[in-house]
């Protein structure tokens, strides 16, 4: 079905690396590997999984398989193997189907329900409006307990805007890291990003900044400032680009996520944003097609939903990026095809899954004892497990196996 074909010279094919090891921070569960610097999951076919197991055991794997793993950042070699952009690939080798998922790959945890922006499509509005004024320490203790107990490979610190309550973000990052999870910070960049940099570096956090357009005015129209928290004239685009620059300068792994709507789904607009990100030093770009949940479910936001042909546009975006050899990874989530594919912990410490029929979320209170079991029960009963796998393994995206992956800047 999907195939990864490593590209290297014959002389390199014959070379045996003197040292091969798992790359720092990489998490492995069964046949799935997560690379924190790229914020990306990969599903390994039997040959590449066997090679990875040999590497972890301190033995050399197959030369071609090992090089493929190194190009993706799953392992590293000495002499060094350059990382390459993979243009939508998430399956390494050849698999007929994605792996079956019985435990969450990712859990999204609210540090706060406060947010300085009023994004028109806000996915989490229903988990913010009724929560923010009541936030208290008892609620946050539940968030920390649920986040620690959820057996996910990756914990995402989100909200709301984590920078609106930096001290909570710091504590949540530390708790997730203590329990062995890779940590991602979702942020608009609006707030004191610099204060959080030491914590991000200490816990090797990947930062994912939200930016929807290369045109600041277009971005600000989709992601306007909340006048209750920010002065008139505040630009979310300016804050986002500043956070990106600060992260890149501090060597904090950084990617950008874009919500694709009717306003920014034109190929020219997406190509312009791609080129802007490359110029800022971003090497990973995640695109989500807007879904009718939260604010986007309101009748007056129907015109915001992406057009029917959006998948063709996204396919063309990835195809052109591959053909042009642009040094950026692209991940397309399949949220619009399987809307109830995410797992969230609300600012109150509840478990939340998407309920598209009602345009919101289904909420489940978690017990004080047996949290892990309760999370797994609700995850398996209420989350689209195939959709969950597809969301994080590019289930919506075909690969371009013939394309030569551009070499990425070395971190």
Tab-separated table of C-alpha atoms in Angstrom:
chain	number	residue	atom	x	y	z
A	1	UNK	CA	0.000	0.000	0.000
A	2	UNK	CA	2.370	2.746	1.224
A	3	UNK	CA	6.079	2.479	0.572
A	4	UNK	CA	9.181	4.303	1.771
A	5	UNK	CA	12.175	4.134	-0.544
A	6	UNK	CA	15.394	5.525	0.904
A	7	UNK	CA	17.514	7.488	-1.544
A	8	UNK	CA	21.311	7.143	-1.341
A	9	UNK	CA	24.337	6.486	-3.527
A	10	UNK	CA	25.614	2.988	-4.219
A	11	UNK	CA	28.839	3.701	-2.368
A	12	UNK	CA	26.788	4.708	0.677
A	13	UNK	CA	24.651	1.589	0.321
A	14	UNK	CA	27.779	-0.532	0.756
A	15	UNK	CA	29.096	1.444	3.679
A	16	UNK	CA	28.496	0.082	7.164
A	17	UNK	CA	28.141	2.746	9.843
A	18	UNK	CA	30.479	2.296	12.788
A	19	UNK	CA	27.783	3.323	15.297
A	20	UNK	CA	24.010	3.093	15.196
A	21	UNK	CA	21.775	4.036	18.107
A	22	UNK	CA	18.248	5.132	18.862
A	23	UNK	CA	18.007	8.904	18.431
A	24	UNK	CA	17.617	10.911	21.655
A	25	UNK	CA	14.049	11.126	22.938
A	26	UNK	CA	12.526	8.707	20.408
A	27	UNK	CA	9.657	6.651	21.861
A	28	UNK	CA	8.779	3.200	20.561
A	29	UNK	CA	5.596	1.210	21.165
A	30	UNK	CA	5.159	-2.055	19.297
A	31	UNK	CA	5.631	-1.122	15.603
A	32	UNK	CA	5.173	2.633	16.102
A	33	UNK	CA	8.006	5.109	16.666
A	34	UNK	CA	7.636	8.762	17.635
A	35	UNK	CA	10.350	11.294	16.756
A	36	UNK	CA	10.076	14.345	19.061
A	37	UNK	CA	12.170	16.716	16.936
A	38	UNK	CA	9.822	16.140	14.011
A	39	UNK	CA	6.720	15.688	16.182
A	40	UNK	CA	5.862	12.739	13.998
A	41	UNK	CA	4.794	9.112	14.357
A	42	UNK	CA	6.012	6.399	12.004
A	43	UNK	CA	4.583	2.899	11.525
A	44	UNK	CA	7.291	0.361	10.732
A	45	UNK	CA	6.854	-2.653	8.497
A	46	UNK	CA	8.364	-5.982	9.687
A	47	UNK	CA	11.756	-5.433	8.028
A	48	UNK	CA	12.249	-1.953	9.519
A	49	UNK	CA	10.874	-3.014	12.892
A	50	UNK	CA	13.364	-5.875	12.950
A	51	UNK	CA	16.188	-3.457	12.125
A	52	UNK	CA	15.092	-1.096	14.897
A	53	UNK	CA	14.995	-3.926	17.434
A	54	UNK	CA	18.505	-4.900	16.437
A	55	UNK	CA	19.685	-1.320	16.853
A	56	UNK	CA	18.108	-1.129	20.324
A	57	UNK	CA	19.799	-4.402	21.237
A	58	UNK	CA	23.167	-2.987	20.193
A	59	UNK	CA	23.456	-5.037	17.024
A	60	UNK	CA	23.595	-3.712	13.432
A	61	UNK	CA	20.401	-4.022	11.390
A	62	UNK	CA	20.042	-4.191	7.637
A	63	UNK	CA	21.975	-1.393	5.935
A	64	UNK	CA	19.081	-0.076	3.812
A	65	UNK	CA	16.560	-0.320	6.655
A	66	UNK	CA	18.911	1.347	9.121
A	67	UNK	CA	19.591	4.207	6.735
A	68	UNK	CA	15.861	4.734	6.216
A	69	UNK	CA	15.362	4.920	9.987
A	70	UNK	CA	18.238	7.382	10.280
A	71	UNK	CA	16.932	9.620	7.483
A	72	UNK	CA	13.657	9.892	9.390
A	73	UNK	CA	15.388	10.653	12.700
A	74	UNK	CA	14.357	7.408	14.418
A	75	UNK	CA	17.976	6.410	14.896
A	76	UNK	CA	21.284	8.134	14.310
A	77	UNK	CA	24.538	6.912	12.848
A	78	UNK	CA	28.215	7.720	13.026
A	79	UNK	CA	29.261	8.840	10.402
A	80	UNK	CA	26.157	10.977	10.317
A	81	UNK	CA	23.189	10.260	8.044
A	82	UNK	CA	21.389	13.438	6.898
A	83	UNK	CA	17.736	13.689	7.844
A	84	UNK	CA	15.399	14.064	4.887
A	85	UNK	CA	11.936	15.478	4.408
A	86	UNK	CA	9.436	12.674	3.938
A	87	UNK	CA	6.547	14.528	2.268
A	88	UNK	CA	3.603	12.851	3.911
A	89	UNK	CA	5.162	9.454	4.560
A	90	UNK	CA	4.292	7.838	7.879
A	91	UNK	CA	4.656	4.173	6.930
A	92	UNK	CA	8.265	3.025	6.738
A	93	UNK	CA	8.437	0.151	4.265
A	94	UNK	CA	5.216	-1.437	3.092
A	95	UNK	CA	2.063	-2.171	5.093
A	96	UNK	CA	-1.390	-3.125	3.853
A	97	UNK	CA	-3.123	-1.414	6.793
A	98	UNK	CA	-2.197	0.906	9.615
A	99	UNK	CA	-1.401	-0.750	12.954
A	100	UNK	CA	-4.324	-1.391	15.290
A	101	UNK	CA	-4.416	1.038	18.203
A	102	UNK	CA	-5.691	-0.015	21.651
A	103	UNK	CA	-4.022	2.703	23.744
A	104	UNK	CA	-3.779	6.416	22.926
A	105	UNK	CA	-0.839	7.714	20.952
A	106	UNK	CA	-1.528	11.280	22.104
A	107	UNK	CA	-3.444	12.914	24.941
A	108	UNK	CA	-4.188	16.657	24.819
A	109	UNK	CA	-4.184	18.278	28.273
A	110	UNK	CA	-5.627	21.684	29.135
A	111	UNK	CA	-3.241	23.819	31.166
A	112	UNK	CA	-5.955	26.480	31.280
A	113	UNK	CA	-9.223	27.474	29.681
A	114	UNK	CA	-8.108	31.097	29.312
A	115	UNK	CA	-7.114	32.327	25.857
A	116	UNK	CA	-6.108	35.788	24.579
A	117	UNK	CA	-7.498	35.046	21.095
A	118	UNK	CA	-10.977	34.526	19.632
A	119	UNK	CA	-10.243	32.137	16.762
A	120	UNK	CA	-13.287	31.923	14.486
A	121	UNK	CA	-13.158	28.124	14.266
A	122	UNK	CA	-12.022	27.398	17.846
A	123	UNK	CA	-12.218	23.639	18.272
A	124	UNK	CA	-12.125	23.847	22.074
A	125	UNK	CA	-14.494	26.753	22.692
A	126	UNK	CA	-16.981	24.473	24.448
A	127	UNK	CA	-14.223	23.426	26.871
A	128	UNK	CA	-13.285	27.038	27.613
A	129	UNK	CA	-16.320	29.307	27.877
A	130	UNK	CA	-17.907	27.444	30.782
A	131	UNK	CA	-14.647	26.745	32.578
A	132	UNK	CA	-12.293	29.691	32.699
A	133	UNK	CA	-13.960	31.753	35.427
A	134	UNK	CA	-14.131	28.715	37.719
A	135	UNK	CA	-10.567	27.455	37.318
A	136	UNK	CA	-9.019	26.461	40.617
A	137	UNK	CA	-6.184	24.417	42.068
A	138	UNK	CA	-8.394	21.386	42.779
A	139	UNK	CA	-9.346	21.189	39.111
A	140	UNK	CA	-5.727	21.462	38.032
A	141	UNK	CA	-4.742	18.687	40.426
A	142	UNK	CA	-7.226	16.464	38.555
A	143	UNK	CA	-5.647	17.484	35.239
A	144	UNK	CA	-2.204	16.520	36.527
A	145	UNK	CA	-3.504	13.188	37.844
A	146	UNK	CA	-5.315	12.302	34.619
A	147	UNK	CA	-2.398	13.423	32.438
A	148	UNK	CA	0.038	11.279	34.405
A	149	UNK	CA	-2.221	8.202	34.359
A	150	UNK	CA	-3.082	8.269	30.641
A	151	UNK	CA	-0.847	5.727	28.843
A	152	UNK	CA	-0.069	7.885	25.818
A	153	UNK	CA	3.274	8.136	24.050
A	154	UNK	CA	2.905	11.925	23.761
A	155	UNK	CA	1.317	14.493	26.057
A	156	UNK	CA	0.278	17.802	24.499
A	157	UNK	CA	0.027	20.867	26.738
A	158	UNK	CA	-2.785	22.922	25.281
A	159	UNK	CA	-5.814	25.017	26.171
A	160	UNK	CA	-6.857	27.744	26.001
A	161	UNK	CA	-3.440	29.282	25.713
A	162	UNK	CA	-0.764	27.753	27.966
A	163	UNK	CA	1.156	31.042	27.941
A	164	UNK	CA	-1.858	32.664	29.637
A	165	UNK	CA	-1.030	30.597	32.753
A	166	UNK	CA	2.677	29.938	32.423
A	167	UNK	CA	3.106	28.483	35.901
A	168	UNK	CA	0.476	25.835	35.122
A	169	UNK	CA	2.121	25.068	31.804
A	170	UNK	CA	5.454	24.552	33.581
A	171	UNK	CA	3.940	22.144	36.108
A	172	UNK	CA	2.021	20.187	33.462
A	173	UNK	CA	5.089	19.858	31.243
A	174	UNK	CA	7.109	18.530	34.172
A	175	UNK	CA	4.383	16.040	35.173
A	176	UNK	CA	4.021	14.653	31.656
A	177	UNK	CA	7.784	14.320	31.299
A	178	UNK	CA	8.064	12.566	34.678
A	179	UNK	CA	5.724	9.850	33.450
A	180	UNK	CA	7.888	9.100	30.421
A	181	UNK	CA	5.873	10.888	27.768
A	182	UNK	CA	7.314	13.029	25.020
A	183	UNK	CA	5.876	16.522	25.497
A	184	UNK	CA	4.487	18.980	22.955
A	185	UNK	CA	3.402	22.547	23.684
A	186	UNK	CA	0.545	23.947	21.588
A	187	UNK	CA	0.645	27.735	21.554
A	188	UNK	CA	-0.375	30.812	19.612
A	189	UNK	CA	2.775	32.481	20.905
A	190	UNK	CA	0.682	35.187	22.574
A	191	UNK	CA	2.234	35.683	26.001
A	192	UNK	CA	5.653	35.502	27.641
A	193	UNK	CA	7.183	32.732	25.545
A	194	UNK	CA	10.718	33.539	26.699
A	195	UNK	CA	9.866	32.667	30.301
A	196	UNK	CA	8.979	29.133	29.260
A	197	UNK	CA	12.126	28.478	27.197
A	198	UNK	CA	14.229	27.055	30.087
A	199	UNK	CA	11.455	24.566	30.900
A	200	UNK	CA	11.092	23.638	27.237
A	201	UNK	CA	14.815	22.960	26.953
A	202	UNK	CA	14.999	21.056	30.242
A	203	UNK	CA	12.257	18.623	29.253
A	204	UNK	CA	13.052	18.522	25.495
A	205	UNK	CA	9.612	19.847	24.594
A	206	UNK	CA	8.526	20.237	20.979
A	207	UNK	CA	6.731	23.547	20.393
A	208	UNK	CA	3.868	23.705	17.902
A	209	UNK	CA	2.908	27.276	16.970
A	210	UNK	CA	-0.412	28.100	15.304
A	211	UNK	CA	-0.214	30.193	12.128
A	212	UNK	CA	-2.858	30.161	9.384
A	213	UNK	CA	-1.583	32.551	6.733
A	214	UNK	CA	1.564	34.157	5.364
A	215	UNK	CA	-0.471	37.376	5.231
A	216	UNK	CA	-0.616	38.847	8.767
A	217	UNK	CA	-3.995	40.454	8.085
A	218	UNK	CA	-5.421	37.148	6.870
A	219	UNK	CA	-4.099	35.325	9.910
A	220	UNK	CA	-5.393	37.989	12.296
A	221	UNK	CA	-8.842	37.843	10.709
A	222	UNK	CA	-9.024	34.112	11.460
A	223	UNK	CA	-7.316	34.452	14.839
A	224	UNK	CA	-8.326	37.887	16.196
A	225	UNK	CA	-7.219	39.172	19.572
A	226	UNK	CA	-9.618	39.037	22.508
A	227	UNK	CA	-10.018	42.671	23.511
A	228	UNK	CA	-10.705	41.638	27.106
A	229	UNK	CA	-7.111	40.466	27.409
A	230	UNK	CA	-5.124	42.314	24.734
A	231	UNK	CA	-4.964	45.946	23.581
A	232	UNK	CA	-6.381	47.018	20.200
A	233	UNK	CA	-4.029	46.418	17.312
A	234	UNK	CA	-2.494	43.256	18.790
A	235	UNK	CA	-1.512	40.891	15.980
A	236	UNK	CA	-1.601	37.140	16.562
A	237	UNK	CA	0.632	36.743	13.491
A	238	UNK	CA	3.352	38.926	15.011
A	239	UNK	CA	3.292	36.932	18.251
A	240	UNK	CA	3.346	33.609	16.384
A	241	UNK	CA	6.336	34.522	14.232
A	242	UNK	CA	8.168	35.929	17.249
A	243	UNK	CA	7.655	32.650	19.147
A	244	UNK	CA	8.921	30.684	16.144
A	245	UNK	CA	12.062	32.814	15.920
A	246	UNK	CA	12.714	32.506	19.662
A	247	UNK	CA	12.260	28.739	19.587
A	248	UNK	CA	14.547	28.279	16.578
A	249	UNK	CA	17.159	30.561	18.140
A	250	UNK	CA	17.036	28.593	21.425
A	251	UNK	CA	17.281	25.242	19.567
A	252	UNK	CA	13.845	24.241	20.824
A	253	UNK	CA	12.244	21.870	18.270
A	254	UNK	CA	9.501	23.887	16.601
A	255	UNK	CA	6.776	23.222	14.075
A	256	UNK	CA	3.763	25.143	12.816
A	257	UNK	CA	0.177	23.976	12.676
A	258	UNK	CA	-2.404	25.456	10.336
A	259	UNK	CA	-6.178	25.052	10.381
A	260	UNK	CA	-7.388	24.867	6.783
A	261	UNK	CA	-10.648	26.721	6.184
A	262	UNK	CA	-12.455	28.244	3.213
A	263	UNK	CA	-10.349	31.367	3.704
A	264	UNK	CA	-6.903	29.824	3.377
A	265	UNK	CA	-7.468	26.599	1.398
A	266	UNK	CA	-6.337	28.009	-1.945
A	267	UNK	CA	-3.141	26.402	-3.224
A	268	UNK	CA	-1.416	29.763	-3.768
A	269	UNK	CA	-2.104	30.793	-0.171
A	270	UNK	CA	-0.778	27.500	1.204
A	271	UNK	CA	2.345	27.634	-0.949
A	272	UNK	CA	3.007	31.184	0.236
A	273	UNK	CA	2.689	30.062	3.854
A	274	UNK	CA	4.954	27.079	3.210
A	275	UNK	CA	7.664	29.323	1.826
A	276	UNK	CA	7.258	31.734	4.736
A	277	UNK	CA	7.757	28.897	7.219
A	278	UNK	CA	10.874	27.663	5.454
A	279	UNK	CA	12.239	31.185	5.637
A	280	UNK	CA	11.629	31.219	9.394
A	281	UNK	CA	13.556	27.984	9.834
A	282	UNK	CA	10.553	25.695	10.335
A	283	UNK	CA	11.049	22.124	9.087
A	284	UNK	CA	7.734	20.537	10.166
A	285	UNK	CA	4.259	21.723	9.143
A	286	UNK	CA	0.986	20.182	10.328
A	287	UNK	CA	-2.304	20.942	8.567
A	288	UNK	CA	-5.767	20.228	10.008
A	289	UNK	CA	-8.914	20.615	7.920
A	290	UNK	CA	-11.458	22.454	10.071
A	291	UNK	CA	-14.244	20.291	11.496
A	292	UNK	CA	-17.728	21.435	12.618
A	293	UNK	CA	-17.001	21.233	16.334
A	294	UNK	CA	-16.801	24.086	18.827
A	295	UNK	CA	-17.237	27.507	17.208
A	296	UNK	CA	-17.039	25.980	13.727
A	297	UNK	CA	-20.278	24.091	14.467
A	298	UNK	CA	-22.294	27.312	14.750
A	299	UNK	CA	-24.708	27.933	11.836
A	300	UNK	CA	-23.183	31.367	11.180
A	301	UNK	CA	-19.751	29.741	10.645
A	302	UNK	CA	-20.854	27.346	7.894
A	303	UNK	CA	-19.110	29.472	5.248
A	304	UNK	CA	-15.844	28.920	7.109
A	305	UNK	CA	-15.784	25.168	6.445
A	306	UNK	CA	-13.298	24.051	3.806
A	307	UNK	CA	-14.632	23.380	0.282
A	308	UNK	CA	-15.340	19.862	-0.928
A	309	UNK	CA	-12.165	19.696	-3.019
A	310	UNK	CA	-9.812	20.575	-0.161
A	311	UNK	CA	-8.177	17.146	-0.122
A	312	UNK	CA	-7.161	17.516	-3.775
A	313	UNK	CA	-5.580	20.874	-2.940
A	314	UNK	CA	-3.658	19.377	-0.029
A	315	UNK	CA	-2.520	16.463	-2.181
A	316	UNK	CA	-1.259	18.945	-4.755
A	317	UNK	CA	0.508	20.953	-2.033
A	318	UNK	CA	2.432	17.889	-0.867
A	319	UNK	CA	3.113	16.739	-4.450
A	320	UNK	CA	4.572	20.109	-5.420
A	321	UNK	CA	6.611	20.333	-2.240
A	322	UNK	CA	8.080	16.900	-2.933
A	323	UNK	CA	8.756	17.643	-6.601
A	324	UNK	CA	10.454	20.946	-5.746
A	325	UNK	CA	12.582	19.332	-3.033
A	326	UNK	CA	11.531	21.851	-0.397
A	327	UNK	CA	13.142	21.094	2.968
A	328	UNK	CA	10.014	20.805	5.087
A	329	UNK	CA	8.048	17.859	6.476
A	330	UNK	CA	4.287	18.004	5.934
A	331	UNK	CA	1.782	16.124	8.060
A	332	UNK	CA	-1.904	16.157	7.138
A	333	UNK	CA	-4.260	14.997	9.850
A	334	UNK	CA	-7.475	13.202	8.911
A	335	UNK	CA	-9.660	14.947	11.468
A	336	UNK	CA	-12.260	15.927	8.887
A	337	UNK	CA	-12.661	12.272	7.895
A	338	UNK	CA	-12.720	10.867	11.426
A	339	UNK	CA	-13.718	13.776	13.674
A	340	UNK	CA	-13.825	11.823	16.960
A	341	UNK	CA	-10.177	10.823	16.788
A	342	UNK	CA	-8.697	12.884	19.623
A	343	UNK	CA	-8.487	12.430	23.372
A	344	UNK	CA	-8.570	15.489	25.629
A	345	UNK	CA	-8.391	16.289	29.327
A	346	UNK	CA	-10.425	19.383	30.148
A	347	UNK	CA	-9.361	22.174	32.498
A	348	UNK	CA	-11.563	20.435	35.090
A	349	UNK	CA	-9.755	17.113	34.698
A	350	UNK	CA	-12.540	15.395	32.759
A	351	UNK	CA	-11.918	13.146	29.803
A	352	UNK	CA	-13.358	14.644	26.610
A	353	UNK	CA	-13.949	13.124	23.179
A	354	UNK	CA	-15.512	14.826	20.185
A	355	UNK	CA	-19.245	14.561	19.610
A	356	UNK	CA	-19.843	15.836	16.092
A	357	UNK	CA	-23.559	15.069	16.225
A	358	UNK	CA	-23.952	17.695	18.945
A	359	UNK	CA	-21.165	19.945	17.669
A	360	UNK	CA	-19.240	19.613	20.917
A	361	UNK	CA	-17.686	17.086	23.284
A	362	UNK	CA	-18.756	14.114	25.347
A	363	UNK	CA	-17.378	14.411	28.876
A	364	UNK	CA	-16.506	11.673	31.343
A	365	UNK	CA	-15.580	12.231	34.985
A	366	UNK	CA	-12.578	10.188	36.073
A	367	UNK	CA	-12.320	8.418	39.443
A	368	UNK	CA	-9.607	9.202	41.980
A	369	UNK	CA	-8.505	5.578	41.926
A	370	UNK	CA	-8.142	3.520	38.756
A	371	UNK	CA	-7.712	6.502	36.434
A	372	UNK	CA	-5.644	4.590	33.894
A	373	UNK	CA	-8.256	1.865	33.508
A	374	UNK	CA	-11.062	4.405	33.192
A	375	UNK	CA	-9.179	6.341	30.508
A	376	UNK	CA	-8.524	3.205	28.469
A	377	UNK	CA	-12.162	2.109	28.801
A	378	UNK	CA	-13.504	5.422	27.495
A	379	UNK	CA	-10.819	5.680	24.824
A	380	UNK	CA	-11.670	2.277	23.388
A	381	UNK	CA	-15.419	2.818	23.634
A	382	UNK	CA	-15.778	6.390	22.403
A	383	UNK	CA	-12.779	7.293	20.213
A	384	UNK	CA	-12.565	6.164	16.588
A	385	UNK	CA	-9.465	3.982	17.007
A	386	UNK	CA	-8.735	3.710	13.289
A	387	UNK	CA	-9.248	7.468	13.016
A	388	UNK	CA	-6.885	8.030	15.940
A	389	UNK	CA	-4.196	6.005	14.158
A	390	UNK	CA	-4.894	7.783	10.861
A	391	UNK	CA	-4.778	11.223	12.448
A	392	UNK	CA	-1.228	10.728	13.667
A	393	UNK	CA	0.009	8.410	10.917
A	394	UNK	CA	-1.128	10.541	7.972
A	395	UNK	CA	-4.090	8.319	7.195
A	396	UNK	CA	-5.447	10.974	4.849
A	397	UNK	CA	-2.271	11.350	2.846
A	398	UNK	CA	-0.836	9.243	0.032
A	399	UNK	CA	2.972	9.123	-0.196
A	400	UNK	CA	5.161	10.203	-3.085
A	401	UNK	CA	7.683	7.390	-2.992
A	402	UNK	CA	9.448	8.493	-6.172
A	403	UNK	CA	10.259	11.943	-4.814
A	404	UNK	CA	13.776	12.634	-3.556
A	405	UNK	CA	13.511	13.957	-0.019
A	406	UNK	CA	15.299	17.236	0.514
A	407	UNK	CA	18.028	17.225	3.150
A	408	UNK	CA	16.864	19.089	6.263
A	409	UNK	CA	19.025	21.518	8.236
A	410	UNK	CA	20.916	19.647	10.924
A	411	UNK	CA	19.755	20.487	14.426
